[in-house]
PDB file of C-alpha atoms in Angstrom:
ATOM      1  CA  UNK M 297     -10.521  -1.147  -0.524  1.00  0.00           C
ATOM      2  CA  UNK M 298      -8.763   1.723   1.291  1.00  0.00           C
ATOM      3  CA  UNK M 299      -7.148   4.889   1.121  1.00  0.00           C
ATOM      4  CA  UNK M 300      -2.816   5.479   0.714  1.00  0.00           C
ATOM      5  CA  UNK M 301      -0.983   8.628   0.573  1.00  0.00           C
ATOM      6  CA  UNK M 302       2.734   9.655   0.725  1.00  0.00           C
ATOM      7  CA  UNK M 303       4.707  11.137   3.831  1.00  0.00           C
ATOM      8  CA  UNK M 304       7.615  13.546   3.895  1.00  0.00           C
ATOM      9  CA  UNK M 305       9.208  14.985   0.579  1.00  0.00           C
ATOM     10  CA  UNK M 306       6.563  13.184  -1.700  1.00  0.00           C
ATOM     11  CA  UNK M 307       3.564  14.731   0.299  1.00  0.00           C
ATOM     12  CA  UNK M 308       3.179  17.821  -0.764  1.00  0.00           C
ATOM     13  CA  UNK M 309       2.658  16.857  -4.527  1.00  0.00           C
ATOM     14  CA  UNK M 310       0.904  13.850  -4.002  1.00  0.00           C
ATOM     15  CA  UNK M 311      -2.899  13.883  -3.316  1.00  0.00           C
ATOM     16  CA  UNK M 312      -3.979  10.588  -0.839  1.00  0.00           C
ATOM     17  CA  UNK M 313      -6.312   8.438  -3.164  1.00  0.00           C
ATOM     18  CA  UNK M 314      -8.282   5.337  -3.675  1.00  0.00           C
ATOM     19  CA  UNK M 315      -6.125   1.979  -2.600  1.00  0.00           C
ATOM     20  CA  UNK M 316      -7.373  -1.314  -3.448  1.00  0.00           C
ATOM     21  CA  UNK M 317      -5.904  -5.246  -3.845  1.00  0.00           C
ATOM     22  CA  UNK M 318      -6.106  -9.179  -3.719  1.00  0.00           C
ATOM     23  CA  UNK M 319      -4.413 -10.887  -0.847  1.00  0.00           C
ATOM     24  CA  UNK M 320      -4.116 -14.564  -0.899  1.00  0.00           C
ATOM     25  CA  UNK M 321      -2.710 -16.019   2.758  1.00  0.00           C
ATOM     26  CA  UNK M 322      -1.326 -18.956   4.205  1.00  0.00           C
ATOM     27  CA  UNK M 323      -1.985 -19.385   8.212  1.00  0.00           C
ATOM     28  CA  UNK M 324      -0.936 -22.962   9.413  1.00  0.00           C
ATOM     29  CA  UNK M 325      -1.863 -21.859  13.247  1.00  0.00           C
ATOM     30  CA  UNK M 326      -3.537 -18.588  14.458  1.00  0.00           C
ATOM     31  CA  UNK M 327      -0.102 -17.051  15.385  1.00  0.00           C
ATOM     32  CA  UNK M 328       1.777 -16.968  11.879  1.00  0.00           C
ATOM     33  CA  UNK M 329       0.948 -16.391   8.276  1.00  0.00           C
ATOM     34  CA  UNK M 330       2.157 -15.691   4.968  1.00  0.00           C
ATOM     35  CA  UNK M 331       0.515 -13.944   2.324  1.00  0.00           C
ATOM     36  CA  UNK M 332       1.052 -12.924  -1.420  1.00  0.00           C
ATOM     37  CA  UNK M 333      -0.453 -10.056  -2.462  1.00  0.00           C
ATOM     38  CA  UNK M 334      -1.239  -7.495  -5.268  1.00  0.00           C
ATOM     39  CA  UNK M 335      -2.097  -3.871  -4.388  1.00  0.00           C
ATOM     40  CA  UNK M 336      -2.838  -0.761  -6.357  1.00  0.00           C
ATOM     41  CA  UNK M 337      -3.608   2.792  -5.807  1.00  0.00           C
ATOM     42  CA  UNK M 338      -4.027   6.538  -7.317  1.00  0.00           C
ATOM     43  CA  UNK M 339      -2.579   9.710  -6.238  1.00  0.00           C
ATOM     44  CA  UNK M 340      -3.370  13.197  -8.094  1.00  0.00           C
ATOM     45  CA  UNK M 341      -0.491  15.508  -8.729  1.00  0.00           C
ATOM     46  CA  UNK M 342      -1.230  18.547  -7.082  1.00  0.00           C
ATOM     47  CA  UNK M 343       1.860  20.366  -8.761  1.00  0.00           C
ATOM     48  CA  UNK M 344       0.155  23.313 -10.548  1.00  0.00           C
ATOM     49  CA  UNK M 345      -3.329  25.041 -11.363  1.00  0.00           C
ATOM     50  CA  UNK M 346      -2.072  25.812 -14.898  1.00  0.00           C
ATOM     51  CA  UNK M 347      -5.285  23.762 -17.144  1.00  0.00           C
ATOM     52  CA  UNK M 348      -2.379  23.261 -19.985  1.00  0.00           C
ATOM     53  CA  UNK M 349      -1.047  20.533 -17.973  1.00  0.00           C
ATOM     54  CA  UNK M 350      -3.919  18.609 -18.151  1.00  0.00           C
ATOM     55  CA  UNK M 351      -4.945  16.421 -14.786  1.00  0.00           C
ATOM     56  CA  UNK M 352      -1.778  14.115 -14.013  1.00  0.00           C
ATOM     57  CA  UNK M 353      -2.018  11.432 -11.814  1.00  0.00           C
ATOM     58  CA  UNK M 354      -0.038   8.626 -10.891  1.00  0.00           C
ATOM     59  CA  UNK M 355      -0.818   5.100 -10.872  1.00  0.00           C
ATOM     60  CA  UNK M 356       0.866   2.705  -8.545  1.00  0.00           C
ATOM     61  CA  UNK M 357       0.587  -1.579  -9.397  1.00  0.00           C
ATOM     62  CA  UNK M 358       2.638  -3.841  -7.080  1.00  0.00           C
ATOM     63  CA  UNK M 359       3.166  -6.996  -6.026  1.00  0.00           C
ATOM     64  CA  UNK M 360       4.395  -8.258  -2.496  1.00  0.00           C
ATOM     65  CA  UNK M 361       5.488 -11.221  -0.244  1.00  0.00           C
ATOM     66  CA  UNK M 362       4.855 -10.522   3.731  1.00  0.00           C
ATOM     67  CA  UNK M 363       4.580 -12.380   6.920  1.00  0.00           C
ATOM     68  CA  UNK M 364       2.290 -11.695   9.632  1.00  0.00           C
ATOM     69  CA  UNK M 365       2.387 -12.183  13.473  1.00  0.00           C
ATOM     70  CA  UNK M 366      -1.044 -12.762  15.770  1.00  0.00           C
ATOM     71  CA  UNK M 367      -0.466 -11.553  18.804  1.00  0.00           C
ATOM     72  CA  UNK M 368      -3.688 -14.020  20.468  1.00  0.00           C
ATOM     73  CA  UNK M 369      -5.834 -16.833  19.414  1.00  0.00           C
ATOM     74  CA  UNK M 370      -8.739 -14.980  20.181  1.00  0.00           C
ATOM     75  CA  UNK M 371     -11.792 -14.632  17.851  1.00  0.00           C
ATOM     76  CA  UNK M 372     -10.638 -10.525  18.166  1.00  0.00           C
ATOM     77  CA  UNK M 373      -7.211 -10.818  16.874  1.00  0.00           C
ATOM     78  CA  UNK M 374      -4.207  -8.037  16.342  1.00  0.00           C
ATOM     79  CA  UNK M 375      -1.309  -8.877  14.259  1.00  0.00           C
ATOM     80  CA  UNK M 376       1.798  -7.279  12.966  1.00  0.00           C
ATOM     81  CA  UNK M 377       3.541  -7.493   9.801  1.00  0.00           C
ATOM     82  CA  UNK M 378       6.500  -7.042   7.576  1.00  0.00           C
ATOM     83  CA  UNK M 379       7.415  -7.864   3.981  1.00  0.00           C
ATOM     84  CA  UNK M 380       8.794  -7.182   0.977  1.00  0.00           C
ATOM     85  CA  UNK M 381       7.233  -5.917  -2.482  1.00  0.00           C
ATOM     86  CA  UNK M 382       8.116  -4.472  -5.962  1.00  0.00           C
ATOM     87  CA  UNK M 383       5.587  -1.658  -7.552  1.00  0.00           C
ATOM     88  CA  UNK M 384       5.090   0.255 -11.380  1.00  0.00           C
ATOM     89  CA  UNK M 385       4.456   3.642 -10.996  1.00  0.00           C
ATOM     90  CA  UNK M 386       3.009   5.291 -14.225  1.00  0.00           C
ATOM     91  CA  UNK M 387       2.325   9.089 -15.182  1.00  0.00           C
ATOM     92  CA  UNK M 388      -1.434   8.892 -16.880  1.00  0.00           C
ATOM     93  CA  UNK M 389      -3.578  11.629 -18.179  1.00  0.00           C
ATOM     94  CA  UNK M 390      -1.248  14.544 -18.471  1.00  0.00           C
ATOM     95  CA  UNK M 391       2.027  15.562 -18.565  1.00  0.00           C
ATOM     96  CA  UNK M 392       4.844  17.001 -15.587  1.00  0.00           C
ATOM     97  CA  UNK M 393       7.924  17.107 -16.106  1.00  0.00           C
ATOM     98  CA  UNK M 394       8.848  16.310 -12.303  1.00  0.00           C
ATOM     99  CA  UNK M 395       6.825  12.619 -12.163  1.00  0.00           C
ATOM    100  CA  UNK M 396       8.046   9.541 -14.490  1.00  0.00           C
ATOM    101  CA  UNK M 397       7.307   5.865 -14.845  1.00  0.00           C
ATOM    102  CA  UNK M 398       8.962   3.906 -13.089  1.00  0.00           C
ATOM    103  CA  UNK M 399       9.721   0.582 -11.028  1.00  0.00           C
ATOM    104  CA  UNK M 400      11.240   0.545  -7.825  1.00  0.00           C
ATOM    105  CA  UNK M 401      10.861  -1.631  -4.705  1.00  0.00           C
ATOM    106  CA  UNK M 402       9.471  -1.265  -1.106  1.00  0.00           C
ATOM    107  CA  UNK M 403       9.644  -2.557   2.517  1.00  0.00           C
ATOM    108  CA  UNK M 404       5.515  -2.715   4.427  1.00  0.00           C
ATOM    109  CA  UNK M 405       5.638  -3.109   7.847  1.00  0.00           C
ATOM    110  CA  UNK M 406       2.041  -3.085   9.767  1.00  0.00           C
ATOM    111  CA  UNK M 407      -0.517  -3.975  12.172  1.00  0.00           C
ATOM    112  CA  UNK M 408      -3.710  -4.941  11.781  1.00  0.00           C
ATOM    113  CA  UNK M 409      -7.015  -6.061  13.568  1.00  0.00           C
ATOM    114  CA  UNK M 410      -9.046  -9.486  12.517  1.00  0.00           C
ATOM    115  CA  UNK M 411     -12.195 -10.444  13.894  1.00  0.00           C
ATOM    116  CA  UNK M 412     -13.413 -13.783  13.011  1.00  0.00           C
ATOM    117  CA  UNK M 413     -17.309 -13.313  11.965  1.00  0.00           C
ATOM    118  CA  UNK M 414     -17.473 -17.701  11.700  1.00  0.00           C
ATOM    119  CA  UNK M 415     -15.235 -20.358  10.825  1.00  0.00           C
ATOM    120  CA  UNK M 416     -15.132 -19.622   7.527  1.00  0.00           C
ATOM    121  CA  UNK M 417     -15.509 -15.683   7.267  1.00  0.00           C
ATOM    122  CA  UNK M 418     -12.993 -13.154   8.626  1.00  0.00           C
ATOM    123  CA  UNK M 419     -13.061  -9.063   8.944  1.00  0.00           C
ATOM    124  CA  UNK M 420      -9.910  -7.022   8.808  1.00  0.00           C
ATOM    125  CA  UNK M 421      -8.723  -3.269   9.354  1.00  0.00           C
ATOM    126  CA  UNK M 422      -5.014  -3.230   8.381  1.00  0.00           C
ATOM    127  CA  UNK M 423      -2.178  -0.484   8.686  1.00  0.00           C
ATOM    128  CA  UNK M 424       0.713  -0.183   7.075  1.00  0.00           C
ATOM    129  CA  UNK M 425       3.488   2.277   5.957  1.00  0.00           C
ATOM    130  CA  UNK M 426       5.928   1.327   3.304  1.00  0.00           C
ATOM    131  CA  UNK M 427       9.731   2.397   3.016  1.00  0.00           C
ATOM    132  CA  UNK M 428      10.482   2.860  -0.553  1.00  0.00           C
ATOM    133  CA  UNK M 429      14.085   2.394  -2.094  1.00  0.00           C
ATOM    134  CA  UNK M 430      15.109   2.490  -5.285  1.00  0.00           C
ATOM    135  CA  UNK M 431      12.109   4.887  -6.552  1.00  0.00           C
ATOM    136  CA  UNK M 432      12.763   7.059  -9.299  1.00  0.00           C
ATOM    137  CA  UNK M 433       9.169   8.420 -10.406  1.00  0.00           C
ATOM    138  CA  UNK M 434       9.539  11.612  -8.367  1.00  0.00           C
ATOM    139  CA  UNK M 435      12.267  13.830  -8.519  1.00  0.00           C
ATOM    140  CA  UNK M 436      12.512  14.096  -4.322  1.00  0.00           C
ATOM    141  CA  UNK M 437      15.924  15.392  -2.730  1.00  0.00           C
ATOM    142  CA  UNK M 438      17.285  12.756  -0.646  1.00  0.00           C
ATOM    143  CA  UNK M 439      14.624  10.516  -0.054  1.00  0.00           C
ATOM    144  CA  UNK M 440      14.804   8.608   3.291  1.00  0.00           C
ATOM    145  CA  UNK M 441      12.940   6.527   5.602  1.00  0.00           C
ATOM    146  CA  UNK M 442      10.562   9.375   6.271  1.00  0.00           C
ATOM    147  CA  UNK M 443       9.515   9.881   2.701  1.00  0.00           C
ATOM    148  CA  UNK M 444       7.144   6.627   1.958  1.00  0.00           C
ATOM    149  CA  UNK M 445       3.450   5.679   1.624  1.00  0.00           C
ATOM    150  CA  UNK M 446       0.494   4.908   4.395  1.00  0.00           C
ATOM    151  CA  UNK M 447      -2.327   2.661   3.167  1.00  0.00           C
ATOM    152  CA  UNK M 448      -5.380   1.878   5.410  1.00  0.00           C
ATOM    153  CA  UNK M 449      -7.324  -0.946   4.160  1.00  0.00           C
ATOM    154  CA  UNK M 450     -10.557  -2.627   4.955  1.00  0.00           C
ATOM    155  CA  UNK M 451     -11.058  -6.234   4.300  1.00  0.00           C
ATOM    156  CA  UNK M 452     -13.512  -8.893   3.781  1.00  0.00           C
ATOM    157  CA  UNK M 453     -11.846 -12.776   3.513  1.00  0.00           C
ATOM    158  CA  UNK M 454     -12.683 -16.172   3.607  1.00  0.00           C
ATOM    159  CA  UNK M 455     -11.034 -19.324   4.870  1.00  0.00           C
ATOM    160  CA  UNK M 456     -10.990 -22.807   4.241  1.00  0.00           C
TER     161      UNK M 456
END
């Protein structure tokens, strides 16, 4: 569970909200990994006061590939990362004429911090901010790098 919000042109109408997802990893030594992932989130529109409008908010449901870099073999552990991942974006509970479904695609890069509680039991704070391309679900001038989405996370995993 964690928090994301947006950055640059999709700020200002996009409230940060609740974050949460399922990451299943592959480490075959304590310097690289892999990991598959599914991640989700909600952001509030915060594009008018008018009560006609209802309370819009977007939902965001993605899926996405990434590899990640220890930087020790320590039990204490920080790591970098990088990937590539694919998202649906859909208006709920409202209506705005600005904000539309869609499905677009997205770049995470990241760090992170794992601490290794036993052999089989790991802790995690992670984060990571996410170039999107190909998004269509806001109507944003000229998006560019500067115009993405943070995400914090905290997380719990096992190994085997």
């Amino acid at each position: 569970r964690g928090v994301e919000g947006y950055t640059g042109k999709l700020a200002p109408n996009l409230d940060p909200g609740p974050s949460y997802g399922v990451i299943v990893g592959y480490r075959p030594n304590d310097y690289l990994g892999v990991e598959a992932a599914y991640s989700g989130g909600t952001s509030s529109l915060a594009v008018s006061e008018s009560q006609s409008l209802g309370n819009p908010d977007i939902v965001r449901n993605g899926a996405q590939a990434a590899v990640t870099l220890g930087l020790s073999s320590l039990r204490l552990q920080p790591y970098v990362l990088a990937g590539i991942g694919v998202e649906r974006y859909s208006v709920r509970s409202g209506m705005f004429f600005q904000f539309f479904d869609d499905t677009g695609g997205y770049a995470p890069v990241g760090a992170g911090l794992r601490y290794q509680l036993n052999p089989h039991l790991t802790a995690e704070v992670r984060g990571s901010y996410s170039f999107l391309f190909g998004q269509d679900f806001a109507r944003a001038q000229d998006p560019g790098a500067g115009d993405g989405r943070y995400q914090g996370v905290l997380q719990i995993g096992g190994s085997y």
